[in-house]
Short mmCIF file of C-alpha atoms and ligand atoms in Angstrom, two decimals:
data_model
loop_
_atom_site.label_atom_id
_atom_site.label_comp_id
_atom_site.label_asym_id
_atom_site.label_seq_id
_atom_site.Cartn_x
_atom_site.Cartn_y
_atom_site.Cartn_z
CA MET W 1 -2.59 -10.83 -22.16
CA GLN W 2 -2.52 -14.48 -23.71
CA ILE W 3 -1.59 -17.12 -21.15
CA TYR W 4 -0.51 -20.56 -22.84
CA ILE W 5 -0.38 -23.40 -21.20
CA ASN W 6 1.72 -26.57 -22.12
CA ASN W 7 1.94 -30.02 -20.77
CA LEU W 8 2.10 -28.30 -17.22
CA SER W 9 3.09 -31.02 -14.30
CA PHE W 10 3.13 -30.28 -10.65
CA ALA W 11 4.00 -32.17 -7.60
CA TYR W 12 4.64 -31.85 -3.61
CA GLY W 13 7.74 -33.77 -3.47
CA ILE W 14 6.70 -37.22 -4.88
CA LYS W 15 3.00 -36.03 -4.62
CA SER W 16 1.79 -35.53 -7.71
CA ILE W 17 -0.58 -33.01 -8.27
CA ILE W 18 -1.10 -31.63 -11.99
CA ASN W 19 -0.38 -34.11 -14.56
CA ASN W 20 -0.06 -32.74 -18.26
CA LEU W 21 -2.28 -29.57 -18.43
CA SER W 22 -2.46 -27.88 -21.21
CA ILE W 23 -4.98 -24.74 -22.11
CA THR W 24 -4.22 -21.88 -23.46
CA LEU W 25 -6.25 -18.57 -22.51
CA ASN W 26 -6.86 -15.49 -24.82
CA GLN W 27 -7.34 -11.67 -23.03
CA GLY W 28 -10.65 -11.43 -22.05
CA ASP W 29 -11.43 -15.42 -21.65
CA TYR W 30 -13.42 -16.05 -18.65
CA LEU W 31 -12.33 -19.65 -16.94
CA VAL W 32 -13.75 -21.23 -14.28
CA VAL W 33 -11.89 -23.93 -11.94
CA LYS W 34 -14.26 -26.26 -10.26
CA GLY W 35 -13.11 -29.58 -8.30
CA LYS W 36 -13.69 -31.29 -4.44
CA ASN W 37 -11.48 -29.82 -1.99
CA GLY W 38 -8.17 -31.04 -2.57
CA THR W 39 -8.18 -31.76 -5.85
CA GLY W 40 -5.48 -29.26 -6.65
CA LYS W 41 -7.03 -25.99 -7.72
CA THR W 42 -5.27 -23.80 -5.35
CA THR W 43 -2.12 -25.41 -6.20
CA PHE W 44 -2.93 -24.54 -10.43
CA ILE W 45 -3.23 -20.64 -9.39
CA LYS W 46 -0.03 -21.24 -7.73
CA CYS W 47 1.59 -22.37 -10.52
CA LEU W 48 0.77 -20.22 -12.67
CA LEU W 49 1.11 -16.88 -10.51
CA GLY W 50 5.07 -18.33 -10.11
CA VAL W 51 4.28 -18.90 -5.98
CA ASN W 52 5.26 -22.80 -6.74
CA GLU W 53 8.38 -23.27 -8.96
CA VAL W 54 7.30 -24.91 -12.75
CA LYS W 55 9.85 -26.53 -15.07
CA PRO W 56 10.32 -24.20 -18.22
CA GLY W 57 8.66 -24.55 -21.37
CA THR W 58 5.33 -24.64 -19.32
CA ILE W 59 3.76 -21.97 -18.84
CA PHE W 60 3.90 -18.33 -21.13
CA PHE W 61 2.32 -15.35 -20.74
CA ASP W 62 2.52 -13.32 -24.00
CA LYS W 63 5.27 -16.05 -25.77
CA THR W 64 7.22 -14.84 -22.51
CA ASP W 65 8.44 -17.97 -20.69
CA ILE W 66 7.31 -17.52 -16.70
CA THR W 67 10.82 -18.12 -15.65
CA ASN W 68 11.77 -15.12 -17.42
CA PHE W 69 8.11 -13.16 -16.94
CA ASN W 70 8.31 -9.86 -14.75
CA SER W 71 5.15 -8.01 -15.11
CA TRP W 72 3.00 -9.00 -12.42
CA THR W 73 1.84 -6.18 -11.68
CA LYS W 74 -0.70 -7.06 -15.20
CA PHE W 75 -2.16 -9.68 -12.62
CA GLY W 76 -4.46 -9.35 -9.36
CA TYR W 77 -5.15 -12.06 -7.33
CA VAL W 78 -7.17 -12.89 -4.11
CA SER W 79 -6.21 -15.66 -2.26
CA GLN W 80 -8.33 -18.20 -0.82
CA SER W 81 -7.09 -17.96 2.96
CA PHE W 82 -5.64 -14.76 3.82
CA ASP W 83 -2.65 -16.52 6.65
CA ASN W 84 0.06 -14.50 5.16
CA PHE W 85 -1.71 -10.97 6.36
CA ASN W 86 -0.79 -9.87 9.20
CA TYR W 87 -3.26 -8.36 10.99
CA GLU W 88 -2.48 -7.64 14.48
CA PHE W 89 -0.58 -4.25 13.51
CA PRO W 90 -3.70 -1.09 12.95
CA ILE W 91 -3.62 -0.52 9.52
CA THR W 92 -7.29 1.11 8.33
CA VAL W 93 -9.07 0.23 5.00
CA SER W 94 -8.27 3.12 3.14
CA GLU W 95 -4.69 3.40 4.35
CA LEU W 96 -4.02 -0.63 3.27
CA LEU W 97 -5.52 0.16 -0.11
CA SER W 98 -2.97 3.50 -0.40
CA VAL W 99 0.14 1.86 -0.31
CA SER W 100 -1.22 -0.97 -2.32
CA SER W 101 -1.63 1.41 -5.27
CA THR W 102 0.66 1.82 -8.04
CA LYS W 103 1.42 5.42 -9.73
CA GLN W 104 -1.21 5.11 -12.32
CA THR W 105 -4.14 4.48 -9.54
CA THR W 106 -5.62 7.62 -8.03
CA ALA W 107 -7.50 8.29 -4.88
CA SER W 108 -10.46 8.51 -6.77
CA ASP W 109 -9.97 5.05 -8.33
CA ARG W 110 -10.01 4.01 -4.99
CA LEU W 111 -12.84 5.76 -3.68
CA LYS W 112 -14.70 4.02 -6.68
CA LEU W 113 -14.45 0.70 -6.23
CA LEU W 114 -14.90 1.07 -2.21
CA ASP W 115 -18.31 1.86 -3.63
CA LYS W 116 -18.68 -0.65 -6.07
CA MET W 117 -17.89 -2.67 -3.29
CA LYS W 118 -20.33 -1.58 -0.58
CA ILE W 119 -17.93 -0.88 1.64
CA PHE W 120 -17.42 2.53 1.04
CA ASP W 121 -18.14 3.02 4.86
CA ILE W 122 -15.61 1.02 6.35
CA GLN W 123 -12.89 2.78 4.53
CA ASN W 124 -11.36 4.20 7.92
CA GLN W 125 -11.95 1.07 10.00
CA ASN W 126 -9.04 -0.45 11.23
CA ILE W 127 -8.22 -3.92 8.98
CA ASN W 128 -8.22 -6.08 12.67
CA SER W 129 -11.85 -4.79 13.20
CA LEU W 130 -13.73 -6.11 9.48
CA SER W 131 -15.55 -9.40 9.43
CA GLY W 132 -14.97 -11.81 7.34
CA GLY W 133 -16.78 -10.51 4.40
CA GLN W 134 -15.79 -7.33 4.48
CA LEU W 135 -11.94 -8.08 4.71
CA GLN W 136 -12.85 -10.33 2.26
CA ARG W 137 -14.28 -7.48 -0.37
CA VAL W 138 -11.50 -5.26 0.76
CA PHE W 139 -8.64 -7.66 -0.49
CA ILE W 140 -11.25 -8.29 -3.47
CA VAL W 141 -10.79 -4.50 -4.18
CA ARG W 142 -7.03 -4.66 -3.43
CA ALA W 143 -6.56 -7.37 -6.41
CA MET W 144 -8.57 -5.09 -8.99
CA LEU W 145 -6.98 -1.47 -7.77
CA ASN W 146 -4.53 -1.87 -10.36
CA LYS W 147 -6.57 -2.29 -13.45
CA PRO W 148 -5.03 -5.71 -13.94
CA LYS W 149 -4.86 -7.60 -17.05
CA VAL W 150 -5.95 -10.91 -15.27
CA LEU W 151 -7.74 -11.41 -12.16
CA ILE W 152 -7.53 -14.25 -10.08
CA LEU W 153 -10.35 -15.21 -7.51
CA ASP W 154 -9.67 -18.28 -5.61
CA GLU W 155 -12.95 -18.99 -3.89
CA PRO W 156 -13.24 -15.20 -3.40
CA THR W 157 -16.94 -15.59 -1.90
CA ALA W 158 -16.51 -18.14 0.69
CA SER W 159 -17.39 -15.50 3.55
CA ILE W 160 -19.91 -13.66 1.70
CA ASP W 161 -23.73 -13.65 1.52
CA LYS W 162 -26.23 -14.44 -1.19
CA GLN W 163 -26.99 -11.37 -1.48
CA ASN W 164 -23.28 -9.92 -2.10
CA LYS W 165 -22.78 -12.98 -3.85
CA GLU W 166 -24.76 -12.18 -6.76
CA PHE W 167 -23.86 -8.84 -6.72
CA PHE W 168 -20.24 -9.90 -6.71
CA TYR W 169 -20.34 -12.08 -9.84
CA GLN W 170 -21.98 -9.31 -11.85
CA THR W 171 -19.07 -7.10 -11.01
CA VAL W 172 -16.87 -9.33 -11.79
CA GLU W 173 -18.83 -10.15 -15.50
CA ASP W 174 -19.18 -6.66 -15.86
CA LEU W 175 -15.12 -6.77 -15.53
CA ASN W 176 -14.57 -9.67 -17.93
CA LYS W 177 -17.43 -7.92 -20.61
CA GLU W 178 -13.94 -4.70 -20.16
CA GLY W 179 -11.96 -7.09 -21.29
CA ILE W 180 -10.12 -8.20 -18.44
CA THR W 181 -9.49 -11.92 -18.28
CA ILE W 182 -10.59 -13.75 -15.46
CA ILE W 183 -9.82 -16.95 -13.57
CA LEU W 184 -12.18 -17.61 -10.67
CA ILE W 185 -12.21 -20.70 -8.60
CA THR W 186 -15.68 -21.77 -7.09
CA HIS W 187 -17.74 -24.82 -6.05
CA SER W 188 -19.75 -26.15 -9.01
CA ASP W 189 -23.30 -25.12 -6.93
CA GLU W 190 -22.58 -21.72 -8.18
CA ILE W 191 -21.40 -22.10 -11.68
CA GLU W 192 -24.67 -22.09 -13.63
CA HIS W 193 -25.68 -18.52 -14.05
CA LEU W 194 -21.67 -17.61 -14.88
CA ASN W 195 -20.87 -16.68 -18.00
CA TYR W 196 -17.64 -18.36 -18.19
CA THR W 197 -16.04 -19.40 -21.97
CA HIS W 198 -14.03 -22.27 -20.22
CA ILE W 199 -14.10 -24.44 -17.48
CA LEU W 200 -11.72 -26.89 -16.10
CA THR W 201 -13.21 -29.71 -14.10
CA MET W 202 -9.98 -31.05 -11.13
CA PHE W 203 -10.90 -34.97 -10.18
CA ASP W 204 -8.98 -36.40 -7.38
CA ASP W 205 -7.71 -39.61 -8.04
CA TYR W 206 -4.22 -41.40 -9.30
CA THR W 207 -4.28 -40.27 -12.33
CA ASN W 208 -4.56 -36.70 -11.27
CA SER W 209 -7.14 -36.12 -14.47
CA PHE W 210 -8.96 -32.95 -15.07
CA ASP W 211 -11.32 -32.05 -18.01
CA ILE W 212 -11.57 -28.84 -20.08
CA ARG W 213 -14.41 -27.54 -21.84
CA ASN W 214 -15.63 -24.32 -23.49
CA LYS W 215 -19.02 -23.36 -22.37
CA GLY W 216 -20.81 -24.94 -24.93
CA GLY W 217 -19.28 -28.45 -23.26
CA ASN W 218 -17.75 -29.71 -26.35
CA GLU W 219 -13.78 -29.47 -26.00
CA MET G 1 16.83 18.93 40.35
CA PHE G 2 15.10 19.34 37.42
CA LEU G 3 16.18 23.24 36.88
CA SER G 4 20.35 21.94 37.27
CA PHE G 5 19.92 19.06 34.54
CA ILE G 6 18.31 22.07 31.96
CA THR G 7 21.03 24.24 32.80
CA ASP G 8 23.90 20.96 32.72
CA LEU G 9 22.15 20.37 29.69
CA PHE G 10 23.06 22.92 27.81
CA GLN G 11 26.36 23.80 29.84
CA GLN G 12 28.10 20.73 29.78
CA ASP G 13 29.07 19.31 26.13
CA PHE G 14 28.61 15.79 27.02
CA MET G 15 24.64 16.15 28.02
CA LEU G 16 24.26 17.96 24.73
CA ARG G 17 25.61 15.44 23.17
CA ALA G 18 23.13 12.49 24.85
CA LEU G 19 20.42 14.84 24.09
CA THR G 20 20.88 14.98 20.29
CA ALA G 21 21.75 11.29 20.65
CA GLY G 22 18.83 10.48 22.23
CA VAL G 23 16.17 12.38 20.38
CA MET G 24 17.43 10.71 17.13
CA LEU G 25 17.77 7.56 18.23
CA GLY G 26 14.17 7.93 19.86
CA ILE G 27 12.92 8.48 16.01
CA LEU G 28 15.12 5.97 14.99
CA ALA G 29 14.15 2.67 17.24
CA PRO G 30 10.30 2.58 16.89
CA LEU G 31 10.16 3.72 13.60
CA LEU G 32 11.91 0.06 12.82
CA GLY G 33 10.39 -1.27 15.48
CA SER G 34 6.98 -0.81 14.05
CA ILE G 35 7.69 -2.47 10.79
CA VAL G 36 9.71 -5.60 12.85
CA VAL G 37 6.10 -5.98 14.71
CA VAL G 38 3.90 -5.81 11.41
CA ARG G 39 6.58 -8.69 10.09
CA ARG G 40 6.39 -10.67 13.71
CA LEU G 41 10.19 -10.05 13.96
CA SER G 42 10.17 -8.48 17.24
CA PHE G 43 13.13 -11.02 18.52
CA ILE G 44 15.14 -10.27 15.55
CA ALA G 45 16.44 -6.78 17.23
CA ASP G 46 18.36 -9.06 19.78
CA THR G 47 19.46 -11.40 17.65
CA LEU G 48 21.20 -8.70 15.41
CA GLY G 49 22.51 -7.05 18.76
CA HIS G 50 24.08 -10.27 19.41
CA PHE G 51 26.21 -10.49 16.08
CA SER G 52 26.80 -7.35 16.46
CA LEU G 53 28.59 -8.06 19.84
CA VAL G 54 30.34 -10.38 17.54
CA GLY G 55 32.31 -7.57 15.57
CA ILE G 56 32.48 -5.74 18.38
CA SER G 57 34.72 -8.50 20.46
CA VAL G 58 36.32 -9.82 17.02
CA SER G 59 37.11 -5.93 16.90
CA LEU G 60 38.83 -6.02 20.44
CA PHE G 61 40.68 -9.61 19.63
CA LEU G 62 42.06 -7.51 16.58
CA SER G 63 43.05 -4.42 18.05
CA SER G 64 45.03 -6.84 21.24
CA LEU G 65 46.82 -8.43 18.01
CA GLY G 66 48.11 -5.13 17.36
CA PHE G 67 45.54 -3.74 15.69
CA SER G 68 44.67 -0.52 17.28
CA TYR G 69 42.19 1.04 15.03
CA PHE G 70 39.63 -1.37 16.05
CA PHE G 71 39.79 -0.42 19.65
CA GLU G 72 38.91 2.89 19.16
CA LYS G 73 36.40 1.87 16.28
CA PRO G 74 34.50 -1.19 17.15
CA LEU G 75 31.39 -0.24 15.62
CA TYR G 76 32.09 -0.59 11.95
CA LEU G 77 33.31 -4.27 12.25
CA GLY G 78 30.08 -4.16 14.58
CA ILE G 79 27.89 -3.14 11.74
CA ALA G 80 29.23 -5.41 9.27
CA PHE G 81 28.74 -8.60 11.42
CA SER G 82 25.27 -7.41 12.00
CA VAL G 83 24.30 -7.53 8.55
CA ILE G 84 26.16 -10.71 8.42
CA GLY G 85 24.16 -12.20 10.96
CA GLY G 86 20.96 -10.59 9.25
CA LEU G 87 22.26 -12.58 6.21
CA LEU G 88 22.12 -15.71 8.26
CA ILE G 89 18.76 -15.27 9.26
CA GLU G 90 17.55 -14.89 6.23
CA PHE G 91 19.22 -18.04 5.26
CA PHE G 92 18.02 -19.93 7.95
CA ARG G 93 14.55 -18.24 7.39
CA ARG G 94 14.25 -19.92 3.89
CA SER G 95 14.81 -23.36 5.51
CA TYR G 96 12.33 -23.46 8.16
CA THR G 97 9.66 -20.77 6.76
CA ASN G 98 6.91 -21.28 8.92
CA TYR G 99 9.27 -20.84 11.65
CA LYS G 100 11.06 -17.84 11.94
CA GLU G 101 11.77 -17.85 15.17
CA ILE G 102 13.87 -21.42 15.28
CA SER G 103 16.44 -18.71 12.72
CA MET G 104 16.97 -16.04 14.92
CA VAL G 105 17.45 -19.12 17.87
CA ILE G 106 20.08 -20.35 15.63
CA VAL G 107 21.65 -16.77 14.80
CA ILE G 108 21.66 -16.01 18.18
CA SER G 109 23.29 -18.75 19.73
CA LEU G 110 26.23 -18.39 17.42
CA GLY G 111 26.79 -14.96 17.95
CA ALA G 112 27.04 -15.24 21.52
CA ALA G 113 28.70 -18.34 21.48
CA LEU G 114 31.60 -16.03 19.01
CA SER G 115 31.27 -13.43 21.05
CA ALA G 116 32.13 -15.11 24.26
CA ILE G 117 35.27 -16.76 22.66
CA PHE G 118 36.45 -13.18 21.21
CA PHE G 119 36.07 -11.94 24.38
CA ALA G 120 37.98 -13.95 26.09
CA LEU G 121 41.05 -14.34 23.46
CA ALA G 122 41.31 -10.42 23.46
CA SER G 123 44.05 -9.09 26.14
CA LYS G 124 41.97 -6.03 26.76
CA THR G 125 37.89 -6.43 26.55
CA GLY G 126 37.54 -2.21 27.34
CA SER G 127 34.78 -1.85 28.99
CA LEU G 128 32.36 -5.26 28.32
CA TYR G 129 29.73 -3.88 31.02
CA GLN G 130 28.77 -0.93 28.12
CA TYR G 131 28.28 -3.04 25.54
CA LEU G 132 25.48 -5.02 27.22
CA PHE G 133 23.48 -2.34 28.96
CA GLY G 134 25.01 1.06 26.75
CA SER G 135 26.15 4.63 27.82
CA ILE G 136 24.03 7.21 25.86
CA LEU G 137 25.84 9.92 28.33
CA THR G 138 29.43 8.85 27.22
CA VAL G 139 28.97 9.12 23.55
CA THR G 140 31.06 11.40 21.30
CA ASN G 141 30.74 13.20 18.53
CA TYR G 142 31.96 10.57 16.08
CA TYR G 143 28.96 8.64 17.38
CA ILE G 144 26.81 11.42 16.62
CA TYR G 145 27.07 11.72 13.39
CA LEU G 146 27.16 8.07 12.97
CA ILE G 147 23.76 8.40 13.86
CA LEU G 148 22.77 11.71 11.88
CA VAL G 149 23.92 9.47 9.01
CA THR G 150 22.03 6.21 9.61
CA LEU G 151 18.91 8.55 10.42
CA GLY G 152 19.38 10.43 7.26
CA ILE G 153 19.68 7.43 5.18
CA VAL G 154 16.42 5.67 6.60
CA SER G 155 14.38 9.02 6.52
CA LEU G 156 15.32 9.18 2.80
CA LEU G 157 14.33 5.04 2.37
CA PHE G 158 10.89 5.90 4.30
CA ILE G 159 10.06 8.96 2.05
CA PHE G 160 10.78 7.54 -1.19
CA PHE G 161 9.58 3.68 -0.12
CA GLY G 162 7.60 3.83 2.58
CA LYS G 163 4.14 3.12 0.76
CA GLN G 164 6.61 -0.56 0.04
CA ILE G 165 7.58 -0.91 2.98
CA VAL G 166 4.66 -1.13 4.49
CA ALA G 167 2.74 -3.00 1.44
CA VAL G 168 5.55 -5.90 1.99
CA SER G 169 5.67 -5.77 5.26
CA PHE G 170 1.72 -6.36 5.76
CA ASP G 171 1.50 -8.67 3.12
CA GLU G 172 4.97 -10.39 1.30
CA THR G 173 2.60 -12.68 -0.91
CA SER G 174 0.86 -10.14 -2.71
CA ALA G 175 3.52 -7.48 -3.11
CA LYS G 176 4.69 -8.92 -6.22
CA PHE G 177 2.11 -7.66 -7.81
CA LEU G 178 2.30 -4.07 -6.91
CA GLY G 179 5.69 -4.75 -9.15
CA ILE G 180 7.80 -4.90 -5.93
CA ASN G 181 11.14 -7.14 -5.60
CA VAL G 182 10.10 -8.76 -2.13
CA SER G 183 14.03 -10.55 -2.03
CA ILE G 184 15.67 -7.20 -3.02
CA PHE G 185 13.23 -5.48 -0.66
CA GLN G 186 14.34 -8.11 2.36
CA LEU G 187 17.83 -7.67 1.36
CA ILE G 188 17.83 -3.95 2.09
CA PHE G 189 15.47 -4.11 5.15
CA MET G 190 17.63 -6.23 6.45
CA ILE G 191 20.55 -4.45 6.22
CA MET G 192 19.14 -1.45 7.56
CA LEU G 193 17.92 -3.13 10.34
CA SER G 194 21.27 -4.20 11.16
CA VAL G 195 22.59 -0.72 11.26
CA VAL G 196 20.26 1.04 13.17
CA VAL G 197 20.71 -2.26 15.87
CA SER G 198 24.40 -1.98 15.59
CA VAL G 199 24.13 1.95 16.03
CA LEU G 200 21.58 1.45 18.97
CA LEU G 201 24.17 -1.04 20.53
CA GLU G 202 26.23 1.99 21.92
CA ALA G 203 23.60 3.76 23.66
CA ALA G 204 21.36 1.04 24.63
CA GLY G 205 23.74 -2.11 24.60
CA VAL G 206 22.85 -5.49 23.61
CA LEU G 207 20.43 -6.35 26.41
CA LEU G 208 18.18 -3.30 25.75
CA ILE G 209 18.10 -2.78 22.21
CA SER G 210 14.92 -4.85 21.61
CA SER G 211 13.55 -2.75 24.33
CA MET G 212 13.97 0.74 22.61
CA MET G 213 12.50 -0.79 19.32
CA ILE G 214 9.15 -2.68 20.54
CA ILE G 215 8.16 -1.54 23.19
CA PRO G 216 7.18 1.99 22.09
CA VAL G 217 5.81 0.55 19.67
CA ALA G 218 3.93 -2.05 21.91
CA ALA G 219 1.95 1.05 23.73
CA GLY G 220 1.53 2.95 20.65
CA MET G 221 -0.47 0.04 19.01
CA ARG G 222 -3.04 0.00 21.95
CA ILE G 223 -4.02 3.66 21.24
CA GLY G 224 -3.50 3.73 17.30
CA TRP G 225 -6.43 3.82 15.13
CA SER G 226 -3.99 3.65 12.21
CA PHE G 227 -0.80 2.61 10.95
CA ARG G 228 -0.04 6.67 10.94
CA SER G 229 -0.95 7.54 14.30
CA THR G 230 0.13 4.11 15.33
CA THR G 231 3.39 5.10 14.55
CA ILE G 232 3.54 8.28 15.42
CA ILE G 233 2.17 7.92 18.79
CA SER G 234 5.35 4.90 19.30
CA ILE G 235 7.51 7.63 17.95
CA VAL G 236 6.37 10.23 20.68
CA PHE G 237 6.04 7.56 23.71
CA SER G 238 9.47 6.85 22.44
CA GLU G 239 10.87 10.42 22.46
CA LEU G 240 9.01 10.92 26.04
CA SER G 241 11.00 8.05 27.69
CA VAL G 242 14.50 9.51 25.67
CA LEU G 243 13.38 12.92 27.64
CA VAL G 244 12.82 11.65 31.16
CA GLY G 245 14.86 8.48 31.02
CA LEU G 246 18.12 10.91 30.21
CA TRP G 247 17.00 13.07 33.37
CA LEU G 248 16.82 10.35 35.21
CA ALA G 249 19.98 8.61 34.53
CA TYR G 250 21.80 12.21 35.11
CA SER G 251 20.06 13.06 38.22
CA LEU G 252 20.27 9.31 40.17
CA THR G 253 23.83 8.36 38.39
CA ILE G 254 21.75 5.15 36.66
CA PRO G 255 22.71 3.33 33.38
CA SER G 256 20.68 5.53 30.71
CA GLY G 257 19.86 2.64 28.85
CA ALA G 258 18.07 0.91 31.78
CA ALA G 259 16.40 4.37 32.65
CA ILE G 260 15.22 4.54 29.23
CA VAL G 261 13.75 1.42 29.27
CA SER G 262 11.90 1.68 32.48
CA ILE G 263 9.73 4.65 31.12
CA ASN G 264 8.67 3.06 28.31
CA ILE G 265 7.97 -0.04 30.15
CA ILE G 266 6.14 2.25 32.60
CA ILE G 267 4.35 4.16 29.71
CA LEU G 268 2.97 0.86 28.42
CA LEU G 269 1.58 0.08 31.66
CA VAL G 270 -0.15 3.59 31.69
CA VAL G 271 -1.78 3.18 28.67
CA ALA G 272 -2.61 -0.37 28.98
CA LEU G 273 -4.30 0.47 32.21
CA THR G 274 -6.11 3.68 31.14
CA LYS G 275 -7.38 2.14 27.89
CA LYS G 276 -8.82 -1.22 30.62
CA ILE G 277 -10.40 1.84 32.90
CA ILE G 278 -12.29 3.25 29.80
CA ASN G 279 -13.04 0.29 28.12
CA ALA G 280 -14.67 -0.63 31.42
CA ARG G 281 -16.22 2.54 31.67
CA ARG G 282 -17.50 2.54 28.23
CA ILE G 283 -19.53 -0.99 29.03
CA SER G 284 -21.06 -0.15 32.21
CA LYS G 285 -22.70 3.00 30.62
CA ILE G 286 -23.80 0.74 27.94
CA ASP G 287 -25.37 -1.93 30.39
CA LYS G 288 -27.00 1.64 31.85
CA ASN G 289 -28.66 2.80 28.90
CA GLN G 290 -30.20 -0.90 28.56
CA ILE G 291 -31.61 -0.59 31.53
CA LYS G 292 -33.35 2.42 30.91
N1 ATP K 301 2.64 -26.96 0.35
C1 ATP K 301 2.30 -27.94 -0.05
N2 ATP K 301 2.79 -28.59 0.29
C2 ATP K 301 2.35 -30.80 0.39
N3 ATP K 301 1.18 -30.63 0.31
C3 ATP K 301 0.77 -29.41 -0.17
C4 ATP K 301 0.73 -28.35 0.03
N4 ATP K 301 -0.26 -27.74 -0.59
C5 ATP K 301 -0.94 -28.17 -1.10
N5 ATP K 301 -0.72 -29.05 -0.69
C6 ATP K 301 -1.87 -31.08 -1.13
O1 ATP K 301 -1.71 -30.80 -2.48
C7 ATP K 301 -3.56 -31.23 -2.92
C8 ATP K 301 -4.34 -30.39 -3.09
O2 ATP K 301 -4.28 -29.06 -2.66
P1 ATP K 301 -5.16 -27.50 -2.82
O3 ATP K 301 -4.61 -26.24 -1.79
O4 ATP K 301 -4.45 -27.33 -4.30
O5 ATP K 301 -6.56 -28.25 -2.98
P2 ATP K 301 -7.62 -27.35 -3.06
O6 ATP K 301 -8.33 -28.02 -4.65
O7 ATP K 301 -6.97 -25.75 -3.61
O8 ATP K 301 -8.79 -27.66 -2.10
P3 ATP K 301 -9.81 -26.34 -1.60
O9 ATP K 301 -10.92 -26.42 -2.02
O10 ATP K 301 -9.69 -27.09 0.25
O11 ATP K 301 -9.22 -25.47 -1.44
C9 ATP K 301 -3.52 -31.48 -1.23
O12 ATP K 301 -4.02 -32.53 -1.24
C10 ATP K 301 -3.05 -30.90 -0.63
O13 ATP K 301 -2.78 -31.38 0.87
MG1 MG K 302 -8.10 -24.53 -2.74
#
């Protein structure tokens, strides 16, 4: 799926966050978004996912305007905070993954992913008894579950330890090699080892400026 | 006392009706209750109940104007108004996204005020008491069919869309990526809930509806180890309180809704206490092992 962003601007009320951002991502590209806290990385993602409403004519998926787009199952998404998730009620990891599966996703697909993310052993544990890092990996599995064409990860490694981080980035890279488009938000100190194709740096100044480069360094 | 209850149960029509109604409501209430609890809307049943009451008071008002049909079947307007209440909650919820409770306070106040006004305007208020506290011992055959239809529809929805219902309830934001239309889901759920609340109103009364929906679930959550087990345990607790509650209501001639809810609370307390004792034992065992 091609993602075409054309002069995207976004503001919360009168507070402008994104100003005339344009970028095209083809299927299989790997975009890293970096920038300091509060520069608008999450805001950008929320525009892309239709959570923040944008003007028609600014975002297209395979030539379909985002305002008419409805194939959201093509996206896998791990959000930065899991505040939207209702934890207190008992539900096990495998129950959550099972209700989060579309018809095409089988139980063996789920087990493979659990194994891949090294959380096979906790599948019968309650979500509310998991550690932060385990939880994050469960949500990563959920995002990959239905074989998305585009995987969007908003600081997915924030509570994952170093060892599992390297391993996680390896998994992301493998998925990218399989042709999945990756959009990854992360902090600058982690990006050196990543095999991305595009990088978007957000700056926090009055012009809401940004910088897009391909891996080679030139625009 | 218990024996005569059993014989009466099968000899007296009204007892059999009460039992049938109770058993079906015993499934419906905690089934929807668990979803309501997951979505952190525990207060919603009360709110919808108050709006259902508006429908009933309007029915009584209309019948005092000469439309006698409404006096016999006040539940239809009860259901209609409950749905309106549900839509109002959704409407206000959009303006106070992070404060869902506010929307419910607005709607519950409106419901209480309108009910009071229409009850006052109606010349014959019938048994207002019954709508406040309910009575499962006086239900009619017509009511039994109404519950049966409701139970049928809700069961079908859960059989075909159970996965989606659970997925959206736990995480509305991510549901979109499973191809679920969240607004349509919310609408259908709100309508389903409104109907169930109105149906419960007759048996439990406006003041006890949410107890029947929420308390068995609160007890089930304490010991459930998964979503499925929690829901099943809640239904078992709910049925237990319906059966024991009916028996108590019949033998001691106390209001049935109150009896059922009291048993629910007792179960909750027993569960909480047992769990505490078991945990304390476990901890002392661990301590002993560490000393060794
Ligand atoms: N719902 C909102 N309403 C108003 N302002 C918001 C909202 N969400 C974010 N903002 C503001 O928009 C700016 C960008 O926020 P955003 O969450 O996109 O930053 P970020 O780059 O993801 O930061 P972080 O690295 O901390 O995750 C911040 O100044 C924030 O205060
Ligand atoms: Mg962010």
